Coordinates of C-alpha atoms in Angstrom, one line a residue:
M1 CA 86.1 100.1 99.9
A2 CA 89.4 101.9 99.1
R3 CA 91.3 98.6 99.7
E4 CA 88.9 96.8 97.3
L5 CA 89.5 99.5 94.6
L6 CA 93.2 100.2 94.9
I7 CA 94.6 96.8 96.0
K8 CA 92.3 93.9 95.5
N9 CA 90.8 95.1 92.2
D10 CA 93.6 97.4 91.1
Q11 CA 93.9 95.7 87.7
A12 CA 90.3 96.5 87.0
F13 CA 90.7 100.1 88.0
L14 CA 94.0 100.9 86.1
G15 CA 92.1 103.1 83.7
R16 CA 92.2 106.9 83.8
P17 CA 89.4 109.2 82.6
I18 CA 91.1 112.2 81.1
P19 CA 89.7 115.6 82.2
Q20 CA 89.2 118.0 79.3
A21 CA 91.8 120.4 80.8
V22 CA 94.5 117.7 80.4
T23 CA 93.8 117.4 76.7
A24 CA 95.3 120.8 76.3
Q25 CA 98.7 119.1 76.7
E26 CA 100.3 117.8 73.5
D27 CA 100.3 114.0 73.3
Y28 CA 98.3 113.9 76.5
Q29 CA 97.2 110.4 75.7
D30 CA 100.8 109.2 76.2
A31 CA 101.4 110.8 79.6
M32 CA 102.2 108.1 82.2
A33 CA 99.9 109.8 84.7
W34 CA 96.9 109.5 82.3
L35 CA 97.6 106.2 80.5
S36 CA 95.0 103.5 81.2
G37 CA 97.4 100.7 81.8
G38 CA 98.6 98.7 78.8
P39 CA 102.1 98.0 77.4
K40 CA 103.2 101.7 77.1
W41 CA 102.2 102.5 80.7
R42 CA 104.0 99.3 82.0
S43 CA 107.1 100.2 80.0
L44 CA 107.2 103.8 81.4
R45 CA 106.6 102.6 85.0
K46 CA 109.4 100.0 84.6
L47 CA 111.7 102.6 83.3
C48 CA 111.0 104.8 86.4
N49 CA 111.2 101.9 88.9
T50 CA 114.3 100.2 87.5
Q51 CA 116.4 103.1 86.2
I52 CA 115.3 106.5 87.4
F53 CA 114.0 106.1 91.0
T54 CA 116.2 103.3 92.1
T55 CA 117.9 103.5 95.6
Q56 CA 121.3 103.3 94.0
R57 CA 120.6 106.3 91.6
L58 CA 119.0 108.4 94.4
E59 CA 122.0 107.7 96.7
G60 CA 124.3 108.8 93.9
L61 CA 122.6 112.1 93.5
Q62 CA 122.8 113.1 97.2
D63 CA 125.4 115.7 96.5
F64 CA 123.0 117.5 94.1
R65 CA 120.3 117.6 96.7
R66 CA 122.7 118.8 99.4
Q67 CA 123.9 121.6 97.2
M68 CA 120.3 122.7 96.6
M69 CA 119.6 122.7 100.3
E70 CA 122.7 124.8 100.9
G71 CA 121.6 127.2 98.3
M72 CA 118.1 127.5 99.9
I73 CA 119.7 128.1 103.3
M74 CA 121.9 130.8 101.9
R75 CA 118.9 132.6 100.4
V76 CA 117.0 132.4 103.7
T77 CA 120.2 133.6 105.6
E78 CA 120.4 136.7 103.3
A79 CA 116.7 137.4 104.0
S80 CA 117.3 137.0 107.7
E81 CA 120.2 139.4 107.7
A82 CA 118.2 142.0 105.8
G83 CA 115.2 141.5 108.1
E84 CA 113.0 140.4 105.1
S85 CA 110.1 138.0 105.1
I86 CA 110.0 134.8 103.0
N87 CA 107.3 133.4 100.9
I88 CA 107.7 129.8 102.1
G89 CA 105.9 128.1 99.2
R90 CA 107.8 130.0 96.6
L91 CA 111.1 129.4 98.3
V92 CA 110.6 125.6 98.4
F93 CA 109.2 125.6 94.9
G94 CA 112.3 127.2 93.5
T95 CA 114.5 124.7 95.4
S96 CA 112.4 121.7 94.3
L97 CA 112.4 123.0 90.7
N98 CA 116.2 123.2 90.6
L99 CA 116.6 120.0 92.5
L100 CA 114.5 118.1 90.0
S101 CA 116.2 119.9 87.1
N102 CA 119.6 118.8 88.4
N103 CA 118.4 115.2 88.8
M104 CA 116.9 115.3 85.3
F105 CA 119.1 117.6 83.3
S106 CA 122.2 118.3 85.4
V107 CA 121.5 122.1 85.3
D108 CA 119.8 124.8 87.4
I109 CA 116.7 125.5 85.3
I110 CA 116.3 129.0 86.8
D111 CA 118.2 131.6 88.8
P112 CA 116.8 131.1 92.4
K113 CA 116.7 134.9 92.8
S114 CA 114.8 135.7 89.6
N115 CA 111.1 136.4 89.1
V116 CA 110.9 133.3 86.9
I117 CA 110.3 131.3 90.1
K118 CA 107.1 133.3 90.7
E119 CA 106.0 132.8 87.1
L120 CA 106.7 129.1 87.0
K121 CA 105.1 128.5 90.4
E122 CA 101.9 130.3 89.2
L123 CA 102.1 128.4 85.9
I124 CA 102.3 124.9 87.4
G125 CA 99.9 125.8 90.2
R126 CA 97.4 127.0 87.5
I127 CA 97.7 123.7 85.7
M128 CA 97.0 121.8 88.9
V129 CA 94.0 124.0 89.8
L130 CA 92.5 123.9 86.3
A131 CA 93.0 120.2 85.9
G132 CA 91.1 119.6 89.1
K133 CA 88.4 122.2 88.6
P134 CA 84.8 121.1 88.0
N135 CA 84.3 121.4 84.2
L136 CA 81.0 121.2 82.4
T137 CA 82.6 119.5 79.5
D138 CA 83.6 116.5 81.6
C139 CA 79.9 116.0 82.5
F140 CA 78.4 116.9 79.1
P141 CA 80.9 115.8 76.4
F142 CA 78.8 117.5 73.6
L143 CA 80.1 120.8 75.1
K144 CA 83.8 119.9 74.5
P145 CA 84.2 121.8 71.2
F146 CA 82.9 125.0 72.8
D147 CA 85.0 124.9 76.0
P148 CA 82.3 127.1 77.7
Q149 CA 84.4 127.8 80.9
G150 CA 87.6 128.4 78.9
I151 CA 89.4 125.9 81.1
K152 CA 91.1 124.1 78.2
R153 CA 92.2 127.3 76.5
E154 CA 93.7 128.6 79.8
T155 CA 95.4 125.3 80.6
K156 CA 97.0 125.2 77.1
V157 CA 98.8 128.5 77.7
S158 CA 100.5 127.0 80.8
Y159 CA 101.3 123.7 79.1
D160 CA 102.8 125.4 76.1
R161 CA 105.1 127.5 78.3
L162 CA 106.3 124.4 80.2
H163 CA 106.7 122.3 77.0
S164 CA 108.8 125.0 75.3
M165 CA 111.2 125.1 78.2
I166 CA 111.6 121.3 78.2
D167 CA 111.9 121.2 74.4
M168 CA 114.8 123.7 74.6
I169 CA 116.6 121.5 77.2
I170 CA 116.1 118.3 75.0
D171 CA 117.4 120.2 71.9
K172 CA 120.6 121.3 73.8
R173 CA 121.2 117.8 75.0
L174 CA 120.7 116.2 71.6
N175 CA 123.2 118.8 70.1
R176 CA 125.7 118.0 72.8
R177 CA 125.4 114.2 72.1
A178 CA 125.7 114.8 68.4
S179 CA 129.0 116.6 68.9
G180 CA 130.4 113.6 70.7
L181 CA 130.7 115.3 74.1
P182 CA 130.3 112.9 77.1
G183 CA 126.9 112.5 78.8
Y184 CA 125.9 113.4 82.3
G185 CA 124.3 110.1 83.2
D186 CA 121.2 112.0 84.4
F187 CA 117.5 111.2 83.9
L188 CA 117.5 112.7 80.4
D189 CA 120.5 110.7 79.3
I190 CA 118.8 107.5 80.6
L191 CA 115.7 108.3 78.5
L192 CA 117.7 109.2 75.4
D193 CA 119.8 106.1 75.7
N194 CA 116.7 104.0 76.0
S195 CA 115.2 105.7 73.0
Q196 CA 118.4 105.1 71.0
E197 CA 118.6 101.5 72.1
H198 CA 115.0 100.5 71.6
G199 CA 113.9 102.9 68.9
S200 CA 111.5 105.8 68.9
R201 CA 108.5 103.5 68.6
E202 CA 109.3 102.3 72.1
L203 CA 110.2 105.7 73.5
S204 CA 109.8 108.7 71.3
R205 CA 111.0 112.3 71.8
S206 CA 107.3 113.1 72.5
D207 CA 107.2 110.4 75.2
I208 CA 110.3 111.8 76.8
K209 CA 108.9 115.3 76.9
T210 CA 105.6 114.1 78.3
L211 CA 107.3 112.0 81.0
L212 CA 109.5 114.9 82.0
T213 CA 106.4 117.1 82.2
D214 CA 104.7 114.6 84.4
L215 CA 107.8 114.5 86.7
F216 CA 107.9 118.3 86.9
L217 CA 104.2 118.6 87.7
G218 CA 104.3 115.8 90.2
G219 CA 107.5 116.8 92.0
T220 CA 107.4 120.6 92.3
D221 CA 103.9 121.8 93.3
T222 CA 103.3 118.9 95.6
S223 CA 106.6 119.3 97.4
S224 CA 106.3 123.0 97.9
T225 CA 102.7 122.8 98.9
T226 CA 103.4 120.1 101.5
V227 CA 106.3 122.0 103.1
E228 CA 104.2 125.2 103.1
W229 CA 101.4 123.4 105.0
A230 CA 103.9 121.8 107.4
M231 CA 105.5 125.2 108.3
T232 CA 102.0 126.6 108.6
E233 CA 100.9 124.0 111.1
L234 CA 104.2 124.3 113.1
L235 CA 103.9 128.1 113.3
K236 CA 100.3 127.6 114.4
N237 CA 101.5 125.1 117.1
P238 CA 104.7 126.6 118.6
K239 CA 105.2 123.7 121.1
M240 CA 105.4 121.3 118.2
M241 CA 107.8 123.5 116.4
Q242 CA 110.0 123.5 119.5
K243 CA 109.8 119.8 119.9
L244 CA 110.9 119.3 116.3
K245 CA 113.7 121.8 116.7
Q246 CA 114.9 120.0 119.8
E247 CA 115.0 116.6 118.0
L248 CA 116.9 118.2 115.1
A249 CA 119.4 119.8 117.4
E250 CA 120.0 116.7 119.4
T251 CA 120.4 114.5 116.3
I252 CA 122.3 116.7 113.9
G253 CA 124.0 119.2 116.3
Q254 CA 123.5 122.9 116.6
G255 CA 124.9 124.8 113.6
Q256 CA 125.3 121.6 111.5
S257 CA 123.6 121.0 108.2
M258 CA 120.7 118.6 107.7
E259 CA 121.8 115.6 105.6
E260 CA 119.9 112.6 104.3
K261 CA 121.7 110.2 106.6
Y262 CA 119.8 111.7 109.5
I263 CA 116.3 111.2 108.0
S264 CA 115.8 107.7 109.5
K265 CA 117.0 109.0 112.9
L266 CA 114.3 111.8 113.1
P267 CA 111.0 110.1 114.0
Y268 CA 109.3 113.4 114.9
L269 CA 110.2 115.0 111.6
Q270 CA 108.7 112.0 109.8
A271 CA 105.6 112.3 112.1
V272 CA 105.2 116.0 111.3
L273 CA 105.4 115.2 107.5
K274 CA 102.9 112.3 107.8
E275 CA 100.5 114.4 109.8
T276 CA 100.8 117.2 107.4
L277 CA 99.9 114.9 104.5
R278 CA 97.1 113.4 106.5
L279 CA 95.4 116.8 107.1
H280 CA 96.5 118.4 103.8
P281 CA 97.0 115.5 101.3
A282 CA 98.9 116.7 98.2
A283 CA 96.2 115.1 96.0
P284 CA 92.9 115.1 98.0
L285 CA 91.0 112.9 95.5
L286 CA 94.1 111.2 94.2
L287 CA 93.9 111.0 90.4
P288 CA 90.6 109.6 89.1
H289 CA 90.3 105.9 88.2
Q290 CA 88.2 104.3 85.6
A291 CA 86.8 100.7 85.5
Q292 CA 88.3 98.8 82.6
M293 CA 85.8 96.0 82.9
D294 CA 82.5 95.2 84.7
V295 CA 83.5 94.5 88.3
E296 CA 81.7 94.0 91.7
V297 CA 83.1 95.9 94.7
C298 CA 81.6 95.5 98.2
G299 CA 78.3 94.4 96.7
Y300 CA 78.1 97.2 94.2
N301 CA 78.1 96.4 90.4
I302 CA 80.4 98.9 88.7
P303 CA 80.1 98.9 84.9
K304 CA 83.0 99.2 82.6
G305 CA 83.9 102.9 81.9
T306 CA 82.7 104.2 85.3
Q307 CA 84.8 107.0 86.8
V308 CA 85.8 106.3 90.4
F309 CA 87.3 108.9 92.9
V310 CA 89.0 107.9 96.1
N311 CA 88.4 110.7 98.6
S312 CA 91.8 110.5 100.4
W313 CA 91.0 113.8 102.2
A314 CA 87.9 112.5 103.8
I315 CA 89.4 109.1 104.7
S316 CA 92.3 110.8 106.4
R317 CA 89.9 112.7 108.7
D318 CA 87.4 109.8 109.3
P319 CA 86.9 109.2 113.0
M320 CA 86.5 105.5 112.3
Y321 CA 90.2 105.3 111.3
W322 CA 91.5 108.3 113.3
P323 CA 89.6 108.3 116.6
D324 CA 91.9 110.7 118.4
R325 CA 91.1 114.3 117.3
P326 CA 90.9 113.5 113.6
T327 CA 90.7 117.1 112.5
E328 CA 93.5 118.4 114.6
F329 CA 97.3 118.5 113.9
V330 CA 98.7 115.8 116.2
P331 CA 102.0 114.4 114.8
E332 CA 102.4 112.3 118.0
R333 CA 99.8 109.9 116.6
F334 CA 102.4 108.6 114.1
L335 CA 105.0 108.0 116.8
V336 CA 102.9 105.1 118.1
S337 CA 101.7 103.6 114.8
N338 CA 103.3 101.7 112.0
V339 CA 101.5 103.7 109.2
E340 CA 103.9 104.5 106.4
F341 CA 103.8 106.7 103.3
R342 CA 103.5 103.7 100.9
G343 CA 99.7 103.2 101.0
T344 CA 99.8 99.8 102.7
D345 CA 97.3 101.1 105.2
L346 CA 94.3 102.3 103.1
S347 CA 93.3 104.9 105.8
Y348 CA 96.4 106.8 104.7
T349 CA 97.2 107.1 101.0
P350 CA 99.0 110.5 100.4
F351 CA 100.9 109.0 97.4
G352 CA 98.2 106.6 96.3
A353 CA 98.3 102.8 96.6
G354 CA 98.6 99.7 94.5
R355 CA 99.9 99.6 90.9
R356 CA 99.4 103.4 90.4
I357 CA 101.2 104.5 93.5
C358 CA 103.5 107.6 92.9
P359 CA 106.7 106.3 91.2
G360 CA 108.7 109.1 92.7
L361 CA 107.7 108.5 96.3
S362 CA 111.2 107.7 97.6
L363 CA 112.6 111.0 96.1
A364 CA 109.6 112.9 97.4
V365 CA 110.2 111.8 101.0
R366 CA 113.9 112.7 100.8
M367 CA 113.1 116.2 99.4
L368 CA 110.3 116.9 101.9
S369 CA 112.5 115.7 104.9
M370 CA 115.5 117.7 103.7
S371 CA 113.5 120.9 103.0
L372 CA 111.5 121.0 106.2
G373 CA 114.3 119.7 108.4
S374 CA 116.7 122.4 107.0
L375 CA 114.2 125.3 107.5
V376 CA 113.3 124.4 111.0
H377 CA 116.8 123.4 112.2
R378 CA 118.7 126.4 110.9
F379 CA 116.2 129.2 111.7
D380 CA 113.7 130.4 114.2
W381 CA 110.6 131.8 112.5
K382 CA 108.1 134.5 113.4
L383 CA 105.0 135.9 111.7
P384 CA 105.0 139.3 110.1
N385 CA 103.1 142.4 111.1
G386 CA 102.5 141.3 114.7
M387 CA 100.4 138.3 113.7
E388 CA 99.7 135.7 116.3
P389 CA 99.5 131.9 115.5
E390 CA 95.7 132.0 115.8
D391 CA 95.6 134.6 113.0
I392 CA 97.1 132.3 110.4
D393 CA 94.7 131.7 107.5
M394 CA 94.1 127.9 107.0
D395 CA 91.9 128.1 103.9
D396 CA 92.9 125.9 100.9
K397 CA 92.4 126.2 97.2
F398 CA 91.1 123.0 95.6
G399 CA 92.6 121.4 92.5
I400 CA 94.5 118.2 91.7
T401 CA 96.7 119.4 94.6
L402 CA 95.5 121.2 97.8
Q403 CA 97.3 124.5 97.8
K404 CA 97.0 127.2 100.5
A405 CA 94.6 129.9 99.4
I406 CA 96.8 132.6 101.0
P407 CA 100.6 132.0 100.8
L408 CA 102.5 131.6 104.1
I409 CA 104.8 134.5 104.7
A410 CA 107.2 134.3 107.6
I411 CA 110.4 136.0 108.9
P412 CA 113.5 133.9 109.5
V413 CA 115.9 134.5 112.3
A414 CA 119.2 132.7 112.0
V415 CA 119.9 130.3 114.9
S416 CA 123.3 131.2 116.4

């Protein structure tokens, strides 16, 4: 049925029902993630696909990503020398945040050592949890003015903080352009150039801010959560950790840095990431779809306006599609299959499928591969306080993304 919804009838299900929590965002109706198709959605998708996430542009920004990875390794090395433990999710979140901000704004948005990382991770994580939290107002619209659970009010605080940060960056860039200084050629310059060329009716400042918000929300929490789950599974399965370390050492060389040119030569690394996203999909229910017309799917008549959820989490654990130990972490299953990240096989849709597949998929795969590969290749890892692998907590916290309920803390030991 997922194939019928996401591929065969994807035009009919381009619509998005907007959760009440999301309406706390200014101009939420213009957010690419929540637009129900139409000219504006097509225009924003085209902009992402042809100018922002092109292979040529991503290749040109490799140096930025390499610098971010080197900075992350330096921070872990300092912790290793001091015998300190690392909050894996927070570490990768800070790296992802600065990596995205360099791609988008050509600046580090935060000091990697500051407490702002903790604040922003909690802020973005809170938005993801609240937006996916069951809300009475989504079932009983007459309650919307009262916000009985306080979800919209709480979400607005987080959105306002994020928007003020992005507004400040846009203001600085506009002032720089007004003074005649050369541009950076980054994502923000591309968006401002498009707005200047086609007019604000085509791409307004509000559209730019909302799109950048979408990219931040989609690219930071999901990346850090996925790497945190991957490290959790590897620490829980030491033989698999060792197998990955061996592949990295043989391909890259001991003491050498992970680079993007190695990604295609590391099948077990890709298998570990794929298996992590199978068991712990970044968006367990994807984003909800809404029928834009009456449509028949697999013999069911679905009226216009019906909300439809695709349970990616359940499909990824269904014995019908995954007969070999479907609830266990077995990366080897992906070494003998052709299943890819791109949602062509509807038993595996970590980034969605069809017209609404994640536009930043290519960047996400690079970021995940570089982050996990660097952490595993450059360091051995042990659990704190005498913990054993079987003691690791595997509970999750449900929201739009599937976060770990208890953050993963581990102690790095530099590989000589």
